[in-house]
PQR file with spaces between the fields and no chain letter, atoms N, CA, C, O and H, PARSE charges and radii, in Angstrom:
ATOM       1  N    MET     1       0.894   -1.313   -0.068 -0.4000 1.5000
ATOM       2  CA   MET     1      -0.190    0.435    0.052 -0.0000 2.0000
ATOM       3  C    MET     1       1.134    1.336   -0.137  0.5500 1.7000
ATOM       4  O    MET     1       2.176    0.967    0.405 -0.5500 1.4000
ATOM       5  N    GLY     2       1.096    2.505   -0.900 -0.4000 1.5000
ATOM       6  CA   GLY     2       1.050    3.510   -0.995 -0.0000 2.0000
ATOM       7  C    GLY     2       0.729    4.465   -0.426  0.5500 1.7000
ATOM       8  O    GLY     2      -0.487    4.453   -0.232 -0.5500 1.4000
ATOM       9  H    GLY     2       0.250    2.805   -1.341  0.4000 1.0000
ATOM      10  N    ARG     3       1.426    5.706    0.128 -0.4000 1.5000
ATOM      11  CA   ARG     3       0.777    6.538    0.641 -0.0000 2.0000
ATOM      12  C    ARG     3       1.811    8.032   -0.231  0.5500 1.7000
ATOM      13  O    ARG     3       2.928    7.925   -0.737 -0.5500 1.4000
ATOM      14  H    ARG     3       2.414    5.716   -0.029  0.4000 1.0000
ATOM      15  N    TYR     4       1.092    9.085   -0.154 -0.4000 1.5000
ATOM      16  CA   TYR     4       0.918   10.218   -0.900 -0.0000 2.0000
ATOM      17  C    TYR     4       0.738   11.085    0.052  0.5500 1.7000
ATOM      18  O    TYR     4      -0.268   11.171    0.756 -0.5500 1.4000
ATOM      19  H    TYR     4       0.185    9.172    0.258  0.4000 1.0000
ATOM      20  N    ILE     5       2.131   12.051    0.127 -0.4000 1.5000
ATOM      21  CA   ILE     5       1.891   13.462    0.955 -0.0000 2.0000
ATOM      22  C    ILE     5       1.560   14.600   -0.362  0.5500 1.7000
ATOM      23  O    ILE     5       2.396   14.745   -1.254 -0.5500 1.4000
ATOM      24  H    ILE     5       2.949   11.981   -0.445  0.4000 1.0000
ATOM      25  N    LEU     6       0.076   15.476   -0.361 -0.4000 1.5000
ATOM      26  CA   LEU     6       0.016   16.048   -1.738 -0.0000 2.0000
ATOM      27  C    LEU     6      -0.101   17.476   -1.049  0.5500 1.7000
ATOM      28  O    LEU     6      -0.368   17.746    0.122 -0.5500 1.4000
ATOM      29  H    LEU     6      -0.603   15.358    0.364  0.4000 1.0000
ATOM      30  N    ASN     7       0.158   18.245   -2.041 -0.4000 1.5000
ATOM      31  CA   ASN     7      -0.153   19.619   -1.722 -0.0000 2.0000
ATOM      32  C    ASN     7      -1.867   19.833   -2.093  0.5500 1.7000
ATOM      33  O    ASN     7      -2.372   19.251   -3.053 -0.5500 1.4000
ATOM      34  H    ASN     7       0.375   18.025   -2.992  0.4000 1.0000
ATOM      35  N    PRO     8      -2.595   20.675   -1.258 -0.5600 1.5000
ATOM      36  CA   PRO     8      -3.726   21.016   -0.785  0.2800 2.0000
ATOM      37  C    PRO     8      -4.334   21.331   -2.220  0.5500 1.7000
ATOM      38  O    PRO     8      -5.430   21.005   -2.675 -0.5500 1.4000
ATOM      39  N    GLU     9      -3.379   22.008   -2.759 -0.4000 1.5000
ATOM      40  CA   GLU     9      -3.949   22.318   -4.605 -0.0000 2.0000
ATOM      41  C    GLU     9      -4.429   21.087   -5.383  0.5500 1.7000
ATOM      42  O    GLU     9      -5.062   21.084   -6.439 -0.5500 1.4000
ATOM      43  H    GLU     9      -2.488   22.273   -2.389  0.4000 1.0000
ATOM      44  N    ILE    10      -3.978   19.973   -4.612 -0.4000 1.5000
ATOM      45  CA   ILE    10      -4.971   18.851   -5.712 -0.0000 2.0000
ATOM      46  C    ILE    10      -6.128   18.693   -5.733  0.5500 1.7000
ATOM      47  O    ILE    10      -6.788   18.062   -6.559 -0.5500 1.4000
ATOM      48  H    ILE    10      -3.464   19.975   -3.754  0.4000 1.0000
ATOM      49  N    PHE    11      -6.464   19.242   -4.844 -0.4000 1.5000
ATOM      50  CA   PHE    11      -8.365   18.437   -4.561 -0.0000 2.0000
ATOM      51  C    PHE    11      -9.021   19.821   -5.203  0.5500 1.7000
ATOM      52  O    PHE    11     -10.235   19.642   -5.299 -0.5500 1.4000
ATOM      53  H    PHE    11      -5.928   19.755   -4.173  0.4000 1.0000
ATOM      54  N    GLY    12      -8.681   20.995   -5.623 -0.4000 1.5000
ATOM      55  CA   GLY    12      -9.124   22.004   -6.760 -0.0000 2.0000
ATOM      56  C    GLY    12      -8.672   21.409   -8.293  0.5500 1.7000
ATOM      57  O    GLY    12      -9.145   21.577   -9.417 -0.5500 1.4000
ATOM      58  H    GLY    12      -7.695   21.140   -5.544  0.4000 1.0000
ATOM      59  N    ILE    13      -7.507   20.622   -7.763 -0.4000 1.5000
ATOM      60  CA   ILE    13      -7.854   20.151   -9.467 -0.0000 2.0000
ATOM      61  C    ILE    13      -8.250   18.852  -10.348  0.5500 1.7000
ATOM      62  O    ILE    13      -8.442   18.418  -11.483 -0.5500 1.4000
ATOM      63  H    ILE    13      -7.123   20.485   -6.850  0.4000 1.0000
ATOM      64  N    LEU    14      -8.230   18.592   -9.109 -0.4000 1.5000
ATOM      65  CA   LEU    14      -9.364   16.712   -8.495 -0.0000 2.0000
ATOM      66  C    LEU    14     -10.778   17.296   -9.508  0.5500 1.7000
ATOM      67  O    LEU    14     -11.312   16.925  -10.553 -0.5500 1.4000
ATOM      68  H    LEU    14      -8.074   18.945   -8.186  0.4000 1.0000
ATOM      69  N    GLU    15     -10.977   18.369   -8.544 -0.4000 1.5000
ATOM      70  CA   GLU    15     -12.475   18.937   -8.905 -0.0000 2.0000
ATOM      71  C    GLU    15     -12.887   19.333  -10.448  0.5500 1.7000
ATOM      72  O    GLU    15     -14.007   19.166  -10.931 -0.5500 1.4000
ATOM      73  H    GLU    15     -10.543   18.670   -7.695  0.4000 1.0000
ATOM      74  N    SER    16     -11.589   19.970  -11.209 -0.4000 1.5000
ATOM      75  CA   SER    16     -11.544   20.353  -12.094 -0.0000 2.0000
ATOM      76  C    SER    16     -11.702   19.564  -12.964  0.5500 1.7000
ATOM      77  O    SER    16     -12.340   20.076  -13.884 -0.5500 1.4000
ATOM      78  H    SER    16     -10.680   20.105  -10.817  0.4000 1.0000
ATOM      79  N    LEU    17     -11.340   18.185  -13.207 -0.4000 1.5000
ATOM      80  CA   LEU    17     -10.846   16.811  -13.905 -0.0000 2.0000
ATOM      81  C    LEU    17     -12.387   16.193  -14.359  0.5500 1.7000
ATOM      82  O    LEU    17     -13.268   15.959  -13.532 -0.5500 1.4000
ATOM      83  H    LEU    17     -10.822   17.769  -12.459  0.4000 1.0000
ATOM      84  N    GLN    18     -12.539   15.971  -15.870 -0.4000 1.5000
ATOM      85  CA   GLN    18     -13.896   15.363  -16.438 -0.0000 2.0000
ATOM      86  C    GLN    18     -13.831   14.054  -16.008  0.5500 1.7000
ATOM      87  O    GLN    18     -12.649   13.716  -15.943 -0.5500 1.4000
ATOM      88  H    GLN    18     -11.823   16.161  -16.542  0.4000 1.0000
ATOM      89  N    PRO    19     -14.859   12.849  -15.570 -0.5600 1.5000
ATOM      90  CA   PRO    19     -14.662   11.716  -15.192  0.2800 2.0000
ATOM      91  C    PRO    19     -13.800   10.731  -16.379  0.5500 1.7000
ATOM      92  O    PRO    19     -13.352   11.425  -17.291 -0.5500 1.4000
ATOM      93  N    GLY    20     -13.643    9.943  -16.447 -0.4000 1.5000
ATOM      94  CA   GLY    20     -13.083    8.948  -17.454 -0.0000 2.0000
ATOM      95  C    GLY    20     -14.288    8.153  -17.545  0.5500 1.7000
ATOM      96  O    GLY    20     -15.316    8.160  -16.868 -0.5500 1.4000
ATOM      97  H    GLY    20     -14.007    9.379  -15.706  0.4000 1.0000
ATOM      98  N    LYS    21     -13.801    7.245  -18.865 -0.4000 1.5000
ATOM      99  CA   LYS    21     -15.513    6.137  -19.120 -0.0000 2.0000
ATOM     100  C    LYS    21     -15.798    5.607  -18.071  0.5500 1.7000
ATOM     101  O    LYS    21     -17.014    5.512  -17.906 -0.5500 1.4000
ATOM     102  H    LYS    21     -12.965    7.240  -19.415  0.4000 1.0000
ATOM     103  N    ASP    22     -15.110    5.167  -17.180 -0.4000 1.5000
ATOM     104  CA   ASP    22     -15.395    4.610  -16.101 -0.0000 2.0000
ATOM     105  C    ASP    22     -16.161    5.519  -15.172  0.5500 1.7000
ATOM     106  O    ASP    22     -16.530    5.029  -14.105 -0.5500 1.4000
ATOM     107  H    ASP    22     -14.122    5.244  -17.314  0.4000 1.0000
ATOM     108  N    GLY    23     -16.447    6.770  -15.435 -0.4000 1.5000
ATOM     109  CA   GLY    23     -17.305    7.509  -14.290 -0.0000 2.0000
ATOM     110  C    GLY    23     -16.009    7.850  -13.250  0.5500 1.7000
ATOM     111  O    GLY    23     -16.267    8.717  -12.414 -0.5500 1.4000
ATOM     112  H    GLY    23     -16.147    7.167  -16.302  0.4000 1.0000
ATOM     113  N    GLU    24     -15.240    7.523  -13.222 -0.4000 1.5000
ATOM     114  CA   GLU    24     -13.967    7.968  -12.100 -0.0000 2.0000
ATOM     115  C    GLU    24     -13.189    8.785  -12.846  0.5500 1.7000
ATOM     116  O    GLU    24     -12.954    8.873  -14.052 -0.5500 1.4000
ATOM     117  H    GLU    24     -15.030    6.819  -13.901  0.4000 1.0000
ATOM     118  N    ILE    25     -12.745    9.522  -11.611 -0.4000 1.5000
ATOM     119  CA   ILE    25     -11.567   10.394  -11.628 -0.0000 2.0000
ATOM     120  C    ILE    25     -10.505    9.897  -11.000  0.5500 1.7000
ATOM     121  O    ILE    25     -10.527    9.534   -9.823 -0.5500 1.4000
ATOM     122  H    ILE    25     -12.936    9.451  -10.632  0.4000 1.0000
ATOM     123  N    GLN    26      -9.339    9.841  -11.877 -0.4000 1.5000
ATOM     124  CA   GLN    26      -7.930    9.666  -11.614 -0.0000 2.0000
ATOM     125  C    GLN    26      -6.978   10.229  -11.181  0.5500 1.7000
ATOM     126  O    GLN    26      -6.471   11.161  -11.806 -0.5500 1.4000
ATOM     127  H    GLN    26      -9.321   10.136  -12.832  0.4000 1.0000
ATOM     128  N    LEU    27      -6.462    9.768   -9.907 -0.4000 1.5000
ATOM     129  CA   LEU    27      -5.234   10.858   -9.270 -0.0000 2.0000
ATOM     130  C    LEU    27      -4.343   11.153  -10.226  0.5500 1.7000
ATOM     131  O    LEU    27      -4.084   12.341  -10.421 -0.5500 1.4000
ATOM     132  H    LEU    27      -6.874    9.011   -9.399  0.4000 1.0000
ATOM     133  N    THR    28      -3.768   10.240  -10.924 -0.4000 1.5000
ATOM     134  CA   THR    28      -2.442   10.278  -11.893 -0.0000 2.0000
ATOM     135  C    THR    28      -2.776   11.341  -12.763  0.5500 1.7000
ATOM     136  O    THR    28      -1.977   12.059  -13.363 -0.5500 1.4000
ATOM     137  H    THR    28      -3.978    9.275  -10.765  0.4000 1.0000
ATOM     138  N    ASP    29      -4.728   11.425  -12.811 -0.4000 1.5000
ATOM     139  CA   ASP    29      -4.236   12.774  -13.738 -0.0000 2.0000
ATOM     140  C    ASP    29      -4.365   13.925  -12.777  0.5500 1.7000
ATOM     141  O    ASP    29      -3.612   14.898  -12.827 -0.5500 1.4000
ATOM     142  H    ASP    29      -5.378   10.841  -12.324  0.4000 1.0000
ATOM     143  N    GLY    30      -5.049   13.832  -12.161 -0.4000 1.5000
ATOM     144  CA   GLY    30      -4.536   15.381  -11.313 -0.0000 2.0000
ATOM     145  C    GLY    30      -2.933   15.247  -10.955  0.5500 1.7000
ATOM     146  O    GLY    30      -2.210   16.211  -11.205 -0.5500 1.4000
ATOM     147  H    GLY    30      -5.661   13.042  -12.121  0.4000 1.0000
ATOM     148  N    LEU    31      -2.563   14.451  -10.565 -0.4000 1.5000
ATOM     149  CA   LEU    31      -0.744   14.846  -10.565 -0.0000 2.0000
ATOM     150  C    LEU    31      -0.210   15.264  -11.496  0.5500 1.7000
ATOM     151  O    LEU    31       0.588   16.166  -11.242 -0.5500 1.4000
ATOM     152  H    LEU    31      -3.151   13.668  -10.362  0.4000 1.0000
ATOM     153  N    ARG    32      -0.353   14.861  -12.983 -0.4000 1.5000
ATOM     154  CA   ARG    32       0.052   14.908  -14.457 -0.0000 2.0000
ATOM     155  C    ARG    32      -0.340   16.928  -14.228  0.5500 1.7000
ATOM     156  O    ARG    32       0.634   17.680  -14.213 -0.5500 1.4000
ATOM     157  H    ARG    32      -1.002   14.129  -13.189  0.4000 1.0000
ATOM     158  N    GLU    33      -1.638   17.473  -14.092 -0.4000 1.5000
ATOM     159  CA   GLU    33      -2.038   18.451  -14.516 -0.0000 2.0000
ATOM     160  C    GLU    33      -1.326   19.368  -12.884  0.5500 1.7000
ATOM     161  O    GLU    33      -0.968   20.545  -12.930 -0.5500 1.4000
ATOM     162  H    GLU    33      -2.430   16.862  -14.104  0.4000 1.0000
ATOM     163  N    LEU    34      -1.274   18.708  -11.885 -0.4000 1.5000
ATOM     164  CA   LEU    34      -0.293   19.472  -11.318 -0.0000 2.0000
ATOM     165  C    LEU    34       1.082   19.675  -11.352  0.5500 1.7000
ATOM     166  O    LEU    34       1.712   20.559  -10.772 -0.5500 1.4000
ATOM     167  H    LEU    34      -1.564   17.752  -11.848  0.4000 1.0000
ATOM     168  N    ASN    35       1.620   18.547  -12.275 -0.4000 1.5000
ATOM     169  CA   ASN    35       3.089   18.728  -12.591 -0.0000 2.0000
ATOM     170  C    ASN    35       3.172   19.879  -13.385  0.5500 1.7000
ATOM     171  O    ASN    35       4.079   20.712  -13.398 -0.5500 1.4000
ATOM     172  H    ASN    35       1.109   17.829  -12.746  0.4000 1.0000
ATOM     173  N    LYS    36       1.987   19.844  -14.146 -0.4000 1.5000
ATOM     174  CA   LYS    36       2.091   21.401  -15.563 -0.0000 2.0000
ATOM     175  C    LYS    36       2.460   22.415  -14.810  0.5500 1.7000
ATOM     176  O    LYS    36       3.477   23.041  -15.106 -0.5500 1.4000
ATOM     177  H    LYS    36       1.250   19.168  -14.135  0.4000 1.0000
ATOM     178  N    VAL    37       1.656   22.771  -13.647 -0.4000 1.5000
ATOM     179  CA   VAL    37       1.476   23.770  -12.956 -0.0000 2.0000
ATOM     180  C    VAL    37       2.817   24.413  -12.212  0.5500 1.7000
ATOM     181  O    VAL    37       3.298   25.545  -12.241 -0.5500 1.4000
ATOM     182  H    VAL    37       0.829   22.262  -13.407  0.4000 1.0000
ATOM     183  N    HIS    38       3.225   23.128  -11.498 -0.4000 1.5000
ATOM     184  CA   HIS    38       4.679   23.744  -11.053 -0.0000 2.0000
ATOM     185  C    HIS    38       6.170   22.926  -11.922  0.5500 1.7000
ATOM     186  O    HIS    38       7.314   23.304  -11.671 -0.5500 1.4000
ATOM     187  H    HIS    38       2.834   22.208  -11.474  0.4000 1.0000
């Protein structure tokens, strides 16, 4: 089991993402977007 320590900014990014085909929002997509900002 892995653990992440994330900047609280990730939550705003996750809220802005569109769900995938399965209707879920992927943490990896959020991390990718966070990397673009920083």
